[in-house]
Amino acid sequence: MNVGIIGLGLIGGSFAKAYKASGHTVYAKEIDESIYEFARLSGAVDALLDDDTITKCELILIAIYPRAAIEFIQSNASRFSPQTTVIDCCGTKQSICACGFEAAARYGFTYVGGHPMAGIEQSGFKYSKANLFKGASMIIVPPKYDDILFFEKIKELLAPACFGNMTITTAKRHDEMIAYTSQLAHLVSNAYIKSPTVREHKGFSAGSYKDLTRVAWLNESMWAELFMENKTNLLSELDLLMASLAEYREALQNEEYDRLRLLLLDGKRLKEEVDRR
């Protein structure tokens, strides 16, 4: 299979390595020529994805920021073959899916919204690895929801990445869920670490500190764009969190031991409930 990959950061680079390791031909496009050359020399990429090679690809994976992904689709949609399946890997879905579905209907290729639920704190090609997606969930926003053969084809196209499961949803539902499960977590972690106490944490911190601050180390440009893309949903989740924190603060301020204990118990019970599912 001929695979085209746009963007050779952590996600795009990991896809390149996974497909190359499975014996496929990988074409890639990366704005930083030095990264592209390094990927090619390291054997993760066969050749440049250009106006000629793009027409040969059965699968194109777009692993860049949402706005850039939209621009890429709009600029290249007429070059995609009717046999090409285009899957974006952006962290928000409504804007990119609206663009992708419209372009696919106009030019006759297949477009699927996608979001691989895998990653690490570091970004960039040098941290990419062929097994990054092994066992992880791949969220899919399809153009149709009632075609089993279509989903089997998507699974086959993505097989070299070794995802553990495929979650099917709508672009709207994706953005609502990701605002809570991913974006809010990154925002809270990044804000939490801004306490002056953080500079003196060594010797006083253990697993809870490490867990809560892990994703404070982020790509600020990418996450700022993702937060803005999903502003309404993220603000809603942030308001809920701030209201909840206000309850804990009030119980502390007023020395309401029983109220505080019940707030903590409610959180503990909810955690137990969702972990059993």
PDB file of N, CA and C in Angstrom, residues 162-210:
ATOM      1  N   CYS A 162      -1.779  -0.941  14.658  1.00  0.00           N
ATOM      2  CA  CYS A 162      -2.086  -1.859  15.771  1.00  0.00           C
ATOM      3  C   CYS A 162      -2.943  -1.224  16.868  1.00  0.00           C
ATOM      4  N   PHE A 163      -3.947  -0.449  16.474  1.00  0.00           N
ATOM      5  CA  PHE A 163      -4.863   0.100  17.470  1.00  0.00           C
ATOM      6  C   PHE A 163      -5.606  -1.026  18.181  1.00  0.00           C
ATOM      7  N   GLY A 164      -5.954  -0.793  19.446  1.00  0.00           N
ATOM      8  CA  GLY A 164      -6.663  -1.808  20.211  1.00  0.00           C
ATOM      9  C   GLY A 164      -8.133  -1.851  19.902  1.00  0.00           C
ATOM     10  N   ASN A 165      -8.717  -0.694  19.605  1.00  0.00           N
ATOM     11  CA  ASN A 165     -10.133  -0.645  19.261  1.00  0.00           C
ATOM     12  C   ASN A 165     -10.442   0.630  18.482  1.00  0.00           C
ATOM     13  N   MET A 166     -11.597   0.645  17.863  1.00  0.00           N
ATOM     14  CA  MET A 166     -12.041   1.786  17.071  1.00  0.00           C
ATOM     15  C   MET A 166     -13.337   2.310  17.674  1.00  0.00           C
ATOM     16  N   THR A 167     -13.352   3.564  18.078  1.00  0.00           N
ATOM     17  CA  THR A 167     -14.531   4.199  18.655  1.00  0.00           C
ATOM     18  C   THR A 167     -15.204   5.046  17.588  1.00  0.00           C
ATOM     19  N   ILE A 168     -16.463   4.750  17.309  1.00  0.00           N
ATOM     20  CA  ILE A 168     -17.214   5.468  16.271  1.00  0.00           C
ATOM     21  C   ILE A 168     -18.079   6.547  16.924  1.00  0.00           C
ATOM     22  N   THR A 169     -18.004   7.771  16.421  1.00  0.00           N
ATOM     23  CA  THR A 169     -18.786   8.849  17.003  1.00  0.00           C
ATOM     24  C   THR A 169     -19.048   9.931  15.962  1.00  0.00           C
ATOM     25  N   THR A 170     -19.706  10.997  16.381  1.00  0.00           N
ATOM     26  CA  THR A 170     -19.916  12.159  15.526  1.00  0.00           C
ATOM     27  C   THR A 170     -18.878  13.224  15.882  1.00  0.00           C
ATOM     28  N   ALA A 171     -18.693  14.184  14.998  1.00  0.00           N
ATOM     29  CA  ALA A 171     -17.731  15.258  15.264  1.00  0.00           C
ATOM     30  C   ALA A 171     -18.146  16.062  16.495  1.00  0.00           C
ATOM     31  N   LYS A 172     -19.438  16.321  16.637  1.00  0.00           N
ATOM     32  CA  LYS A 172     -19.935  17.093  17.782  1.00  0.00           C
ATOM     33  C   LYS A 172     -19.687  16.361  19.094  1.00  0.00           C
ATOM     34  N   ARG A 173     -20.020  15.072  19.121  1.00  0.00           N
ATOM     35  CA  ARG A 173     -19.838  14.290  20.340  1.00  0.00           C
ATOM     36  C   ARG A 173     -18.359  14.144  20.676  1.00  0.00           C
ATOM     37  N   HIS A 174     -17.533  13.977  19.664  1.00  0.00           N
ATOM     38  CA  HIS A 174     -16.082  13.896  19.884  1.00  0.00           C
ATOM     39  C   HIS A 174     -15.587  15.131  20.614  1.00  0.00           C
ATOM     40  N   ASP A 175     -15.955  16.294  20.121  1.00  0.00           N
ATOM     41  CA  ASP A 175     -15.446  17.528  20.711  1.00  0.00           C
ATOM     42  C   ASP A 175     -15.976  17.746  22.128  1.00  0.00           C
ATOM     43  N   GLU A 176     -17.199  17.318  22.387  1.00  0.00           N
ATOM     44  CA  GLU A 176     -17.743  17.412  23.742  1.00  0.00           C
ATOM     45  C   GLU A 176     -16.956  16.526  24.698  1.00  0.00           C
ATOM     46  N   MET A 177     -16.673  15.307  24.290  1.00  0.00           N
ATOM     47  CA  MET A 177     -15.982  14.359  25.155  1.00  0.00           C
ATOM     48  C   MET A 177     -14.516  14.739  25.356  1.00  0.00           C
ATOM     49  N   ILE A 178     -13.847  15.129  24.282  1.00  0.00           N
ATOM     50  CA  ILE A 178     -12.427  15.450  24.353  1.00  0.00           C
ATOM     51  C   ILE A 178     -12.179  16.699  25.203  1.00  0.00           C
ATOM     52  N   ALA A 179     -13.150  17.610  25.242  1.00  0.00           N
ATOM     53  CA  ALA A 179     -13.014  18.783  26.109  1.00  0.00           C
ATOM     54  C   ALA A 179     -12.786  18.355  27.558  1.00  0.00           C
ATOM     55  N   TYR A 180     -13.446  17.253  27.958  1.00  0.00           N
ATOM     56  CA  TYR A 180     -13.304  16.754  29.330  1.00  0.00           C
ATOM     57  C   TYR A 180     -12.129  15.803  29.491  1.00  0.00           C
ATOM     58  N   THR A 181     -12.034  14.785  28.620  1.00  0.00           N
ATOM     59  CA  THR A 181     -11.057  13.723  28.843  1.00  0.00           C
ATOM     60  C   THR A 181      -9.620  14.128  28.523  1.00  0.00           C
ATOM     61  N   SER A 182      -9.441  15.129  27.685  1.00  0.00           N
ATOM     62  CA  SER A 182      -8.094  15.504  27.270  1.00  0.00           C
ATOM     63  C   SER A 182      -7.779  16.982  27.506  1.00  0.00           C
ATOM     64  N   GLN A 183      -8.596  17.861  26.962  1.00  0.00           N
ATOM     65  CA  GLN A 183      -8.256  19.277  27.004  1.00  0.00           C
ATOM     66  C   GLN A 183      -8.283  19.845  28.413  1.00  0.00           C
ATOM     67  N   LEU A 184      -9.327  19.536  29.181  1.00  0.00           N
ATOM     68  CA  LEU A 184      -9.402  20.039  30.552  1.00  0.00           C
ATOM     69  C   LEU A 184      -8.236  19.509  31.383  1.00  0.00           C
ATOM     70  N   ALA A 185      -7.876  18.245  31.178  1.00  0.00           N
ATOM     71  CA  ALA A 185      -6.758  17.653  31.923  1.00  0.00           C
ATOM     72  C   ALA A 185      -5.453  18.397  31.636  1.00  0.00           C
ATOM     73  N   HIS A 186      -5.211  18.739  30.379  1.00  0.00           N
ATOM     74  CA  HIS A 186      -4.000  19.479  30.032  1.00  0.00           C
ATOM     75  C   HIS A 186      -4.026  20.888  30.615  1.00  0.00           C
ATOM     76  N   LEU A 187      -5.175  21.527  30.558  1.00  0.00           N
ATOM     77  CA  LEU A 187      -5.300  22.883  31.081  1.00  0.00           C
ATOM     78  C   LEU A 187      -5.080  22.906  32.590  1.00  0.00           C
ATOM     79  N   VAL A 188      -5.714  21.986  33.301  1.00  0.00           N
ATOM     80  CA  VAL A 188      -5.589  21.936  34.764  1.00  0.00           C
ATOM     81  C   VAL A 188      -4.147  21.633  35.164  1.00  0.00           C
ATOM     82  N   SER A 189      -3.526  20.683  34.496  1.00  0.00           N
ATOM     83  CA  SER A 189      -2.147  20.331  34.808  1.00  0.00           C
ATOM     84  C   SER A 189      -1.222  21.527  34.612  1.00  0.00           C
ATOM     85  N   ASN A 190      -1.431  22.249  33.528  1.00  0.00           N
ATOM     86  CA  ASN A 190      -0.591  23.390  33.202  1.00  0.00           C
ATOM     87  C   ASN A 190      -0.784  24.535  34.195  1.00  0.00           C
ATOM     88  N   ALA A 191      -2.016  24.691  34.690  1.00  0.00           N
ATOM     89  CA  ALA A 191      -2.295  25.741  35.672  1.00  0.00           C
ATOM     90  C   ALA A 191      -1.811  25.342  37.070  1.00  0.00           C
ATOM     91  N   TYR A 192      -1.981  24.060  37.402  1.00  0.00           N
ATOM     92  CA  TYR A 192      -1.603  23.556  38.721  1.00  0.00           C
ATOM     93  C   TYR A 192      -0.119  23.780  39.012  1.00  0.00           C
ATOM     94  N   ILE A 193       0.704  23.602  38.005  1.00  0.00           N
ATOM     95  CA  ILE A 193       2.155  23.669  38.221  1.00  0.00           C
ATOM     96  C   ILE A 193       2.652  25.101  38.401  1.00  0.00           C
ATOM     97  N   LYS A 194       1.793  26.090  38.279  1.00  0.00           N
ATOM     98  CA  LYS A 194       2.203  27.490  38.396  1.00  0.00           C
ATOM     99  C   LYS A 194       2.270  27.989  39.838  1.00  0.00           C
ATOM    100  N   SER A 195       1.994  27.123  40.806  1.00  0.00           N
ATOM    101  CA  SER A 195       2.153  27.510  42.207  1.00  0.00           C
ATOM    102  C   SER A 195       3.620  27.789  42.501  1.00  0.00           C
ATOM    103  N   PRO A 196       3.929  28.830  43.280  1.00  0.00           N
ATOM    104  CA  PRO A 196       5.332  29.090  43.651  1.00  0.00           C
ATOM    105  C   PRO A 196       5.977  27.904  44.375  1.00  0.00           C
ATOM    106  N   THR A 197       5.140  27.079  44.998  1.00  0.00           N
ATOM    107  CA  THR A 197       5.644  25.924  45.748  1.00  0.00           C
ATOM    108  C   THR A 197       6.332  24.904  44.854  1.00  0.00           C
ATOM    109  N   VAL A 198       6.013  24.919  43.558  1.00  0.00           N
ATOM    110  CA  VAL A 198       6.539  23.896  42.648  1.00  0.00           C
ATOM    111  C   VAL A 198       8.064  23.892  42.613  1.00  0.00           C
ATOM    112  N   ARG A 199       8.674  25.036  42.828  1.00  0.00           N
ATOM    113  CA  ARG A 199      10.140  25.116  42.756  1.00  0.00           C
ATOM    114  C   ARG A 199      10.814  24.431  43.941  1.00  0.00           C
ATOM    115  N   GLU A 200      10.034  24.078  44.941  1.00  0.00           N
ATOM    116  CA  GLU A 200      10.591  23.433  46.130  1.00  0.00           C
ATOM    117  C   GLU A 200      10.001  22.043  46.351  1.00  0.00           C
ATOM    118  N   HIS A 201       9.414  21.457  45.290  1.00  0.00           N
ATOM    119  CA  HIS A 201       8.667  20.207  45.487  1.00  0.00           C
ATOM    120  C   HIS A 201       9.550  18.996  45.741  1.00  0.00           C
ATOM    121  N   LYS A 202      10.796  19.006  45.282  1.00  0.00           N
ATOM    122  CA  LYS A 202      11.634  17.816  45.400  1.00  0.00           C
ATOM    123  C   LYS A 202      11.816  17.414  46.863  1.00  0.00           C
ATOM    124  N   GLY A 203      11.622  16.128  47.090  1.00  0.00           N
ATOM    125  CA  GLY A 203      11.695  15.609  48.445  1.00  0.00           C
ATOM    126  C   GLY A 203      10.353  15.603  49.149  1.00  0.00           C
ATOM    127  N   PHE A 204       9.377  16.298  48.560  1.00  0.00           N
ATOM    128  CA  PHE A 204       8.044  16.378  49.151  1.00  0.00           C
ATOM    129  C   PHE A 204       6.963  15.819  48.229  1.00  0.00           C
ATOM    130  N   SER A 205       7.353  15.359  47.046  1.00  0.00           N
ATOM    131  CA  SER A 205       6.367  14.921  46.055  1.00  0.00           C
ATOM    132  C   SER A 205       6.563  13.464  45.703  1.00  0.00           C
ATOM    133  N   ALA A 206       5.459  12.833  45.297  1.00  0.00           N
ATOM    134  CA  ALA A 206       5.503  11.422  44.912  1.00  0.00           C
ATOM    135  C   ALA A 206       4.615  11.215  43.689  1.00  0.00           C
ATOM    136  N   GLY A 207       3.908  10.084  43.641  1.00  0.00           N
ATOM    137  CA  GLY A 207       3.139   9.730  42.459  1.00  0.00           C
ATOM    138  C   GLY A 207       2.022  10.687  42.118  1.00  0.00           C
ATOM    139  N   SER A 208       1.326  11.207  43.127  1.00  0.00           N
ATOM    140  CA  SER A 208       0.191  12.094  42.840  1.00  0.00           C
ATOM    141  C   SER A 208       0.654  13.369  42.153  1.00  0.00           C
ATOM    142  N   TYR A 209       1.786  13.923  42.591  1.00  0.00           N
ATOM    143  CA  TYR A 209       2.332  15.113  41.940  1.00  0.00           C
ATOM    144  C   TYR A 209       2.734  14.794  40.507  1.00  0.00           C
ATOM    145  N   LYS A 210       3.408  13.675  40.331  1.00  0.00           N
ATOM    146  CA  LYS A 210       3.863  13.287  39.001  1.00  0.00           C
ATOM    147  C   LYS A 210       2.697  13.063  38.056  1.00  0.00           C
TER     148      LYS A 210
END
